[in-house]
Tab-separated table of C-alpha atoms in Angstrom:
chain	number	residue	atom	x	y	z
A	10	MET	CA	17.636	-109.925	17.296
A	11	SER	CA	21.195	-108.666	17.025
A	12	ALA	CA	23.676	-108.654	19.906
A	13	GLN	CA	23.644	-104.850	19.719
A	14	GLU	CA	19.856	-104.771	20.193
A	15	GLN	CA	20.182	-107.156	23.124
A	16	ALA	CA	22.843	-104.962	24.725
A	17	ARG	CA	20.518	-101.963	24.429
A	18	GLY	CA	17.786	-103.982	26.107
A	19	GLU	CA	15.392	-103.969	23.186
A	20	LEU	CA	12.589	-106.524	23.181
A	21	SER	CA	12.093	-108.590	20.055
A	22	ALA	CA	8.753	-108.703	18.279
A	23	HIS	CA	8.291	-112.250	19.584
A	24	VAL	CA	8.793	-111.208	23.223
A	25	ARG	CA	6.478	-108.216	22.783
A	26	GLU	CA	3.864	-110.554	21.302
A	27	GLU	CA	4.136	-112.873	24.322
A	28	ILE	CA	3.868	-109.912	26.691
A	29	ASP	CA	0.817	-108.676	24.798
A	30	ASP	CA	-0.759	-112.104	25.296
A	31	TRP	CA	-0.199	-111.775	29.047
A	32	LEU	CA	-1.477	-108.203	29.098
A	33	ALA	CA	-4.702	-109.297	27.389
A	34	ARG	CA	-5.502	-111.448	30.414
A	35	TYR	CA	-5.707	-108.515	32.831
A	36	PRO	CA	-7.590	-105.223	33.073
A	37	GLU	CA	-5.683	-102.200	31.747
A	38	ASP	CA	-5.109	-100.860	35.266
A	39	GLN	CA	-3.511	-104.180	36.299
A	40	ARG	CA	-0.593	-104.240	33.827
A	41	ARG	CA	1.770	-105.211	36.628
A	42	SER	CA	0.041	-108.609	36.757
A	43	ALA	CA	1.813	-109.531	33.506
A	44	VAL	CA	5.316	-109.015	34.918
A	45	LEU	CA	6.104	-112.709	35.592
A	46	GLY	CA	5.032	-113.802	32.121
A	47	ALA	CA	6.942	-110.905	30.583
A	48	LEU	CA	10.114	-111.744	32.482
A	49	ARG	CA	9.813	-115.422	31.574
A	50	ALA	CA	9.498	-114.536	27.893
A	51	ALA	CA	12.477	-112.160	28.014
A	52	GLN	CA	14.657	-114.636	29.898
A	53	HIS	CA	13.728	-117.444	27.516
A	54	GLU	CA	15.049	-115.376	24.615
A	55	HIS	CA	18.106	-113.849	26.304
A	56	GLY	CA	19.133	-116.575	28.766
A	57	TYR	CA	19.084	-114.199	31.734
A	58	LEU	CA	17.651	-110.839	32.750
A	59	SER	CA	20.097	-107.975	32.414
A	60	THR	CA	19.226	-104.583	33.879
A	61	GLU	CA	18.707	-103.312	30.332
A	62	ILE	CA	16.216	-106.086	29.538
A	63	MET	CA	14.360	-105.543	32.834
A	64	ASP	CA	14.185	-101.817	32.055
A	65	ALA	CA	12.749	-102.624	28.616
A	66	VAL	CA	10.132	-104.895	30.185
A	67	ALA	CA	9.154	-102.169	32.644
A	68	GLU	CA	8.905	-99.611	29.867
A	69	TYR	CA	6.804	-101.930	27.707
A	70	LEU	CA	4.484	-102.761	30.599
A	71	ARG	CA	4.413	-99.069	31.605
A	72	ILE	CA	5.177	-99.893	35.227
A	73	PRO	CA	8.000	-98.739	37.522
A	74	ALA	CA	11.300	-100.509	36.902
A	75	MET	CA	11.475	-101.294	40.626
A	76	ASP	CA	8.403	-103.540	40.280
A	77	VAL	CA	10.235	-105.553	37.635
A	78	TYR	CA	13.494	-105.694	39.641
A	79	GLU	CA	11.622	-106.884	42.734
A	80	ALA	CA	9.922	-109.729	40.884
A	81	ALA	CA	13.081	-110.768	39.046
A	82	SER	CA	15.179	-110.849	42.213
A	83	PHE	CA	12.529	-112.586	44.349
A	84	TYR	CA	11.666	-115.632	42.231
A	85	SER	CA	14.230	-118.418	41.865
A	86	MET	CA	13.172	-119.072	38.259
A	87	PHE	CA	14.860	-115.868	37.101
A	88	GLU	CA	18.581	-115.432	36.525
A	89	LEU	CA	20.174	-112.002	36.808
A	90	ARG	CA	23.543	-112.984	35.361
A	91	PRO	CA	24.634	-115.119	32.409
A	92	VAL	CA	24.318	-118.852	33.062
A	93	GLY	CA	24.691	-122.059	31.064
A	94	ARG	CA	22.275	-122.795	28.227
A	95	HIS	CA	20.585	-125.700	30.050
A	96	THR	CA	19.380	-124.969	33.572
A	97	ILE	CA	19.258	-127.930	35.944
A	98	ALA	CA	17.304	-127.649	39.200
A	99	VAL	CA	17.234	-130.582	41.604
A	100	CYS	CA	14.424	-130.497	44.155
A	101	SER	CA	15.866	-130.462	47.666
A	102	ASN	CA	12.657	-130.688	49.691
A	103	ILE	CA	12.076	-133.465	52.212
A	104	SER	CA	10.452	-135.997	49.858
A	105	CYS	CA	13.253	-135.727	47.324
A	106	MET	CA	15.926	-135.566	50.012
A	107	LEU	CA	14.659	-138.779	51.609
A	108	ARG	CA	14.632	-140.524	48.224
A	109	GLY	CA	18.170	-139.579	47.146
A	110	ALA	CA	18.304	-135.970	45.952
A	111	ASP	CA	21.610	-135.433	47.764
A	112	ASP	CA	23.127	-138.343	45.815
A	113	LEU	CA	21.835	-136.855	42.547
A	114	ILE	CA	23.357	-133.470	43.359
A	115	GLU	CA	26.682	-135.107	44.211
A	116	HIS	CA	26.528	-137.061	40.951
A	117	LEU	CA	25.748	-133.937	38.909
A	118	GLU	CA	28.528	-131.925	40.528
A	119	LYS	CA	31.009	-134.683	39.799
A	120	ARG	CA	29.838	-135.277	36.234
A	121	LEU	CA	29.674	-131.585	35.307
A	122	GLY	CA	32.740	-130.507	37.276
A	123	VAL	CA	30.877	-127.628	38.926
A	124	ARG	CA	29.217	-126.939	42.259
A	125	LEU	CA	25.683	-125.767	42.891
A	126	GLY	CA	25.238	-122.229	41.576
A	127	GLU	CA	27.846	-122.594	38.821
A	128	SER	CA	27.876	-123.056	35.060
A	129	THR	CA	30.113	-125.468	33.211
A	130	PRO	CA	33.163	-123.862	31.557
A	131	ASP	CA	31.730	-124.604	28.094
A	132	GLY	CA	28.527	-122.754	29.011
A	133	LYS	CA	26.314	-125.774	28.330
A	134	PHE	CA	24.923	-126.413	31.824
A	135	TYR	CA	23.969	-124.357	34.839
A	136	LEU	CA	23.349	-126.194	38.120
A	137	LYS	CA	20.974	-124.020	40.133
A	138	ARG	CA	21.951	-123.319	43.712
A	139	GLU	CA	18.838	-124.710	45.362
A	140	GLU	CA	15.290	-125.462	44.481
A	141	GLU	CA	13.242	-125.850	47.632
A	142	CYS	CA	10.239	-127.536	46.051
A	143	LEU	CA	9.246	-128.297	42.485
A	144	ALA	CA	5.861	-129.767	43.488
A	145	ALA	CA	6.412	-133.327	42.277
A	146	CYS	CA	6.807	-135.137	45.599
A	147	CYS	CA	5.169	-138.333	44.349
A	148	GLY	CA	7.940	-138.656	41.735
A	149	ALA	CA	10.854	-138.046	44.088
A	150	PRO	CA	13.711	-137.620	43.526
A	151	MET	CA	13.194	-135.270	40.640
A	152	MET	CA	14.798	-132.455	38.716
A	153	GLN	CA	13.769	-129.879	36.198
A	154	VAL	CA	15.876	-129.221	33.105
A	155	ASP	CA	14.864	-126.225	31.023
A	156	HIS	CA	11.371	-126.310	32.565
A	157	VAL	CA	10.845	-130.034	31.832
A	158	TYR	CA	10.223	-132.305	34.824
A	159	TYR	CA	12.037	-135.631	35.244
A	160	GLU	CA	10.920	-137.870	38.088
A	161	ASN	CA	11.959	-141.080	39.900
A	162	LEU	CA	15.574	-140.409	39.013
A	163	THR	CA	18.722	-142.435	39.406
A	164	PRO	CA	22.235	-141.262	38.549
A	165	GLN	CA	22.061	-143.403	35.395
A	166	ARG	CA	18.791	-141.764	34.294
A	167	VAL	CA	20.303	-138.313	34.967
A	168	ASP	CA	23.194	-139.197	32.638
A	169	GLU	CA	20.753	-140.293	29.916
A	170	ILE	CA	18.863	-137.005	30.208
A	171	LEU	CA	22.017	-134.891	30.037
A	172	ASP	CA	23.374	-136.921	27.108
A	173	SER	CA	20.148	-136.327	25.180
A	174	LEU	CA	20.390	-132.530	25.349
A	175	GLU	CA	21.647	-130.641	22.340
A	176	SER	CA	24.497	-128.183	22.706
């Protein structure tokens, strides 16, 4: 997909195919049920959800744009502005907090040179503002990088994970 098509908010054939897969799971009169899967697919391709992309999703699903905006702005997994290529979310719930999540966040901020909610100047990493619970309490402290879970972390293990990521 060209940058011009992205700017116009056009959905690629691949994204439309993924949305169609979600739509097939629901009755025709429940098209809105596919909105989370559709937004995930669009964000995966574009990196974030611009108004133009959300409008295209709404049009493709044949639902009001407001339904798409509400979902995109409610769930923490969606980004509404450009962010770094690799999204890092450190769980901050009680289990992770008690097992060192605050130390991991401090380590990440120092290593990356950014604070929570910021992207690195080179655009490689985005450190999410807060992730209340990632549902992996038994592996605390943990983080999610690009939707992959990493558990029982130490600052050294965090460095290994970041070093292994491609540009």
